[in-house]
mmCIF file of C-alpha atoms in Angstrom:
data_model
loop_
_atom_site.group_PDB
_atom_site.id
_atom_site.type_symbol
_atom_site.label_atom_id
_atom_site.label_comp_id
_atom_site.label_asym_id
_atom_site.label_seq_id
_atom_site.Cartn_x
_atom_site.Cartn_y
_atom_site.Cartn_z
ATOM 1 C CA UNK I 1 10.617 -101.139 -13.581
ATOM 2 C CA UNK I 2 13.004 -98.839 -12.115
ATOM 3 C CA UNK I 3 16.221 -100.526 -14.577
ATOM 4 C CA UNK I 4 13.767 -99.271 -17.051
ATOM 5 C CA UNK I 5 12.971 -95.088 -16.370
ATOM 6 C CA UNK I 6 16.694 -96.029 -15.217
ATOM 7 C CA UNK I 7 18.385 -96.840 -18.191
ATOM 8 C CA UNK I 8 15.612 -94.239 -20.621
ATOM 9 C CA UNK I 9 16.765 -91.232 -19.274
ATOM 10 C CA UNK I 10 20.665 -92.326 -18.941
ATOM 11 C CA UNK I 11 20.012 -93.316 -23.097
ATOM 12 C CA UNK I 12 18.073 -89.646 -23.181
ATOM 13 C CA UNK I 13 20.671 -87.380 -21.687
ATOM 14 C CA UNK I 14 23.727 -89.494 -23.406
ATOM 15 C CA UNK I 15 21.696 -89.102 -27.017
ATOM 16 C CA UNK I 16 21.244 -84.755 -25.783
ATOM 17 C CA UNK I 17 24.924 -84.837 -24.771
ATOM 18 C CA UNK I 18 26.237 -85.679 -28.672
ATOM 19 C CA UNK I 19 27.572 -83.198 -30.151
ATOM 20 C CA UNK I 20 26.805 -82.453 -34.029
ATOM 21 C CA UNK I 21 29.486 -83.015 -36.150
ATOM 22 C CA UNK I 22 28.153 -81.077 -39.203
ATOM 23 C CA UNK I 23 27.482 -77.024 -39.699
ATOM 24 C CA UNK I 24 24.522 -75.954 -39.261
ATOM 25 C CA UNK I 25 22.929 -73.425 -41.402
ATOM 26 C CA UNK I 26 20.476 -71.056 -40.181
ATOM 27 C CA UNK I 27 18.845 -68.058 -41.640
ATOM 28 C CA UNK I 28 18.301 -67.741 -38.024
ATOM 29 C CA UNK I 29 20.347 -64.563 -35.796
ATOM 30 C CA UNK I 30 21.992 -66.116 -32.875
ATOM 31 C CA UNK I 31 22.870 -64.943 -30.154
ATOM 32 C CA UNK I 32 26.864 -62.985 -29.503
ATOM 33 C CA UNK I 33 28.090 -61.767 -27.035
ATOM 34 C CA UNK I 34 26.759 -58.250 -26.273
ATOM 35 C CA UNK I 35 29.821 -56.089 -24.362
ATOM 36 C CA UNK I 36 30.847 -54.470 -27.389
ATOM 37 C CA UNK I 37 27.438 -53.137 -28.118
ATOM 38 C CA UNK I 38 26.394 -52.391 -24.696
ATOM 39 C CA UNK I 39 30.118 -50.200 -24.876
ATOM 40 C CA UNK I 40 28.085 -47.969 -27.826
ATOM 41 C CA UNK I 41 25.314 -47.977 -25.874
ATOM 42 C CA UNK I 42 27.394 -46.954 -22.399
ATOM 43 C CA UNK I 43 29.190 -44.727 -24.639
ATOM 44 C CA UNK I 44 25.914 -42.584 -26.480
ATOM 45 C CA UNK I 45 24.766 -42.652 -22.155
ATOM 46 C CA UNK I 46 27.725 -41.410 -20.860
ATOM 47 C CA UNK I 47 27.536 -38.663 -23.802
ATOM 48 C CA UNK I 48 23.968 -37.407 -23.108
ATOM 49 C CA UNK I 49 24.789 -37.116 -19.705
ATOM 50 C CA UNK I 50 27.218 -35.231 -20.167
ATOM 51 C CA UNK I 51 25.551 -33.257 -23.079
ATOM 52 C CA UNK I 52 28.653 -33.529 -24.888
ATOM 53 C CA UNK I 53 26.391 -33.311 -28.491
ATOM 54 C CA UNK I 54 29.477 -34.536 -30.912
ATOM 55 C CA UNK I 55 30.221 -37.546 -29.435
ATOM 56 C CA UNK I 56 26.973 -39.120 -28.684
ATOM 57 C CA UNK I 57 25.870 -38.314 -32.597
ATOM 58 C CA UNK I 58 29.704 -39.462 -33.675
ATOM 59 C CA UNK I 59 27.975 -42.846 -32.522
ATOM 60 C CA UNK I 60 25.715 -42.672 -35.317
ATOM 61 C CA UNK I 61 26.009 -44.039 -39.271
ATOM 62 C CA UNK I 62 24.886 -40.723 -41.163
ATOM 63 C CA UNK I 63 21.560 -42.431 -42.121
ATOM 64 C CA UNK I 64 20.715 -43.275 -38.602
ATOM 65 C CA UNK I 65 16.984 -43.918 -37.967
ATOM 66 C CA UNK I 66 15.798 -43.143 -33.686
ATOM 67 C CA UNK I 67 12.171 -43.674 -33.255
ATOM 68 C CA UNK I 68 10.402 -43.114 -30.689
ATOM 69 C CA UNK I 69 7.028 -44.792 -29.145
ATOM 70 C CA UNK I 70 4.425 -41.312 -30.494
ATOM 71 C CA UNK I 71 5.298 -43.366 -34.452
ATOM 72 C CA UNK I 72 8.044 -40.141 -34.779
ATOM 73 C CA UNK I 73 11.524 -40.920 -36.218
ATOM 74 C CA UNK I 74 14.211 -39.201 -36.489
ATOM 75 C CA UNK I 75 15.763 -39.295 -39.487
ATOM 76 C CA UNK I 76 19.755 -38.487 -40.199
ATOM 77 C CA UNK I 77 22.695 -37.372 -37.289
ATOM 78 C CA UNK I 78 22.043 -33.716 -38.336
ATOM 79 C CA UNK I 79 18.233 -34.532 -36.941
ATOM 80 C CA UNK I 80 19.824 -37.119 -33.982
ATOM 81 C CA UNK I 81 21.882 -34.383 -32.719
ATOM 82 C CA UNK I 82 19.277 -31.180 -32.436
ATOM 83 C CA UNK I 83 16.903 -33.761 -30.740
ATOM 84 C CA UNK I 84 19.858 -34.504 -28.053
ATOM 85 C CA UNK I 85 20.448 -30.894 -28.198
ATOM 86 C CA UNK I 86 16.838 -30.298 -26.788
ATOM 87 C CA UNK I 87 16.221 -32.889 -24.461
ATOM 88 C CA UNK I 88 19.581 -33.217 -22.460
ATOM 89 C CA UNK I 89 19.008 -29.320 -22.254
ATOM 90 C CA UNK I 90 16.068 -30.881 -20.481
ATOM 91 C CA UNK I 91 17.264 -33.735 -18.673
ATOM 92 C CA UNK I 92 20.256 -34.080 -16.678
ATOM 93 C CA UNK I 93 21.009 -37.688 -15.783
ATOM 94 C CA UNK I 94 19.765 -40.768 -17.873
ATOM 95 C CA UNK I 95 20.382 -43.878 -15.995
ATOM 96 C CA UNK I 96 19.200 -47.224 -17.046
ATOM 97 C CA UNK I 97 19.403 -50.874 -17.617
ATOM 98 C CA UNK I 98 21.854 -53.508 -15.480
ATOM 99 C CA UNK I 99 24.715 -55.186 -17.244
ATOM 100 C CA UNK I 100 22.369 -58.312 -17.436
ATOM 101 C CA UNK I 101 19.004 -56.419 -19.341
ATOM 102 C CA UNK I 102 21.238 -57.016 -22.658
ATOM 103 C CA UNK I 103 20.640 -59.522 -25.345
ATOM 104 C CA UNK I 104 23.320 -59.415 -28.677
ATOM 105 C CA UNK I 105 21.817 -60.802 -32.069
ATOM 106 C CA UNK I 106 24.167 -61.344 -35.340
ATOM 107 C CA UNK I 107 22.373 -62.506 -38.139
ATOM 108 C CA UNK I 108 23.035 -62.060 -42.110
ATOM 109 C CA UNK I 109 20.616 -60.597 -44.306
ATOM 110 C CA UNK I 110 21.440 -60.308 -48.661
ATOM 111 C CA UNK I 111 25.046 -61.673 -47.496
ATOM 112 C CA UNK I 112 25.188 -58.515 -44.508
ATOM 113 C CA UNK I 113 25.896 -59.247 -41.314
ATOM 114 C CA UNK I 114 23.767 -57.701 -38.662
ATOM 115 C CA UNK I 115 24.286 -56.492 -35.427
ATOM 116 C CA UNK I 116 21.583 -55.801 -33.185
ATOM 117 C CA UNK I 117 21.604 -55.134 -29.399
ATOM 118 C CA UNK I 118 18.148 -55.813 -27.011
ATOM 119 C CA UNK I 119 17.723 -54.381 -23.348
ATOM 120 C CA UNK I 120 15.081 -53.992 -20.999
ATOM 121 C CA UNK I 121 14.670 -52.958 -17.753
ATOM 122 C CA UNK I 122 13.947 -49.142 -16.047
ATOM 123 C CA UNK I 123 15.366 -46.325 -17.214
ATOM 124 C CA UNK I 124 14.921 -43.204 -15.414
ATOM 125 C CA UNK I 125 15.384 -39.639 -16.332
ATOM 126 C CA UNK I 126 15.933 -36.453 -14.228
ATOM 127 C CA UNK I 127 16.017 -32.832 -13.077
ATOM 128 C CA UNK I 128 16.839 -30.804 -10.897
ATOM 129 C CA UNK I 129 12.360 -30.853 -10.843
ATOM 130 C CA UNK I 130 11.618 -34.834 -11.261
ATOM 131 C CA UNK I 131 12.548 -38.225 -11.782
ATOM 132 C CA UNK I 132 10.257 -39.656 -14.268
ATOM 133 C CA UNK I 133 10.977 -43.448 -14.476
ATOM 134 C CA UNK I 134 9.763 -46.305 -16.595
ATOM 135 C CA UNK I 135 9.944 -49.218 -17.944
ATOM 136 C CA UNK I 136 11.721 -49.293 -20.934
ATOM 137 C CA UNK I 137 12.278 -51.946 -23.854
ATOM 138 C CA UNK I 138 15.713 -50.820 -26.414
ATOM 139 C CA UNK I 139 16.452 -52.445 -30.320
ATOM 140 C CA UNK I 140 19.854 -50.661 -31.489
ATOM 141 C CA UNK I 141 21.060 -51.663 -34.241
ATOM 142 C CA UNK I 142 24.202 -51.528 -35.141
ATOM 143 C CA UNK I 143 25.703 -51.875 -38.777
ATOM 144 C CA UNK I 144 30.088 -51.113 -39.323
ATOM 145 C CA UNK I 145 30.071 -51.184 -35.566
ATOM 146 C CA UNK I 146 27.810 -47.828 -35.596
ATOM 147 C CA UNK I 147 24.450 -47.540 -34.116
ATOM 148 C CA UNK I 148 21.906 -47.114 -37.953
ATOM 149 C CA UNK I 149 18.515 -48.441 -35.999
ATOM 150 C CA UNK I 150 17.840 -46.927 -32.179
ATOM 151 C CA UNK I 151 14.081 -47.323 -30.800
ATOM 152 C CA UNK I 152 12.701 -47.744 -27.556
ATOM 153 C CA UNK I 153 9.521 -48.730 -26.126
ATOM 154 C CA UNK I 154 7.854 -47.235 -23.317
ATOM 155 C CA UNK I 155 5.205 -45.050 -21.319
ATOM 156 C CA UNK I 156 5.192 -41.359 -22.614
ATOM 157 C CA UNK I 157 2.882 -40.259 -20.755
ATOM 158 C CA UNK I 158 4.538 -38.746 -17.679
ATOM 159 C CA UNK I 159 6.947 -37.123 -19.993
ATOM 160 C CA UNK I 160 4.105 -34.976 -22.083
ATOM 161 C CA UNK I 161 2.370 -34.190 -18.541
ATOM 162 C CA UNK I 162 5.931 -33.029 -17.991
ATOM 163 C CA UNK I 163 6.941 -30.934 -20.989
ATOM 164 C CA UNK I 164 5.693 -27.742 -21.891
ATOM 165 C CA UNK I 165 5.751 -28.881 -25.214
ATOM 166 C CA UNK I 166 6.864 -32.255 -26.289
ATOM 167 C CA UNK I 167 10.600 -32.279 -27.914
ATOM 168 C CA UNK I 168 9.776 -35.668 -29.506
ATOM 169 C CA UNK I 169 7.424 -34.163 -32.524
#
């Protein structure tokens, strides 16, 4: 009986290790190296911490969109720059994800290649008065090497309580 089980296990192991010789055609996105996209996101974070709005907005396509959990969408690189000017005047430091918190995908739609960076983990915003740390979920779509869409999902309650006036409206 043990020989039968051993034979079955070894047989399944050998079948499972077989490599395909055919090209797999799928509409599903594939996991890719996240490093180039982490570089873009890290450059954005560094520019925001340095209050360098010009460098930050240079990372976005002209018609980019930044979406917030309160259903606000900031559209266009000029509007994103205005929003960043306001928010970076409030926060001195934004610290975020570890390098292990990222996953990058690549897919095609209508013959065009797209890339996405997803991340999840804690993100902290701090100034001389307060530090707010929240669980944060990021989705960043990259097109032609620049940010096309950036969205974050997080609980805004602590932020709204802290602001005299909510800058993300």
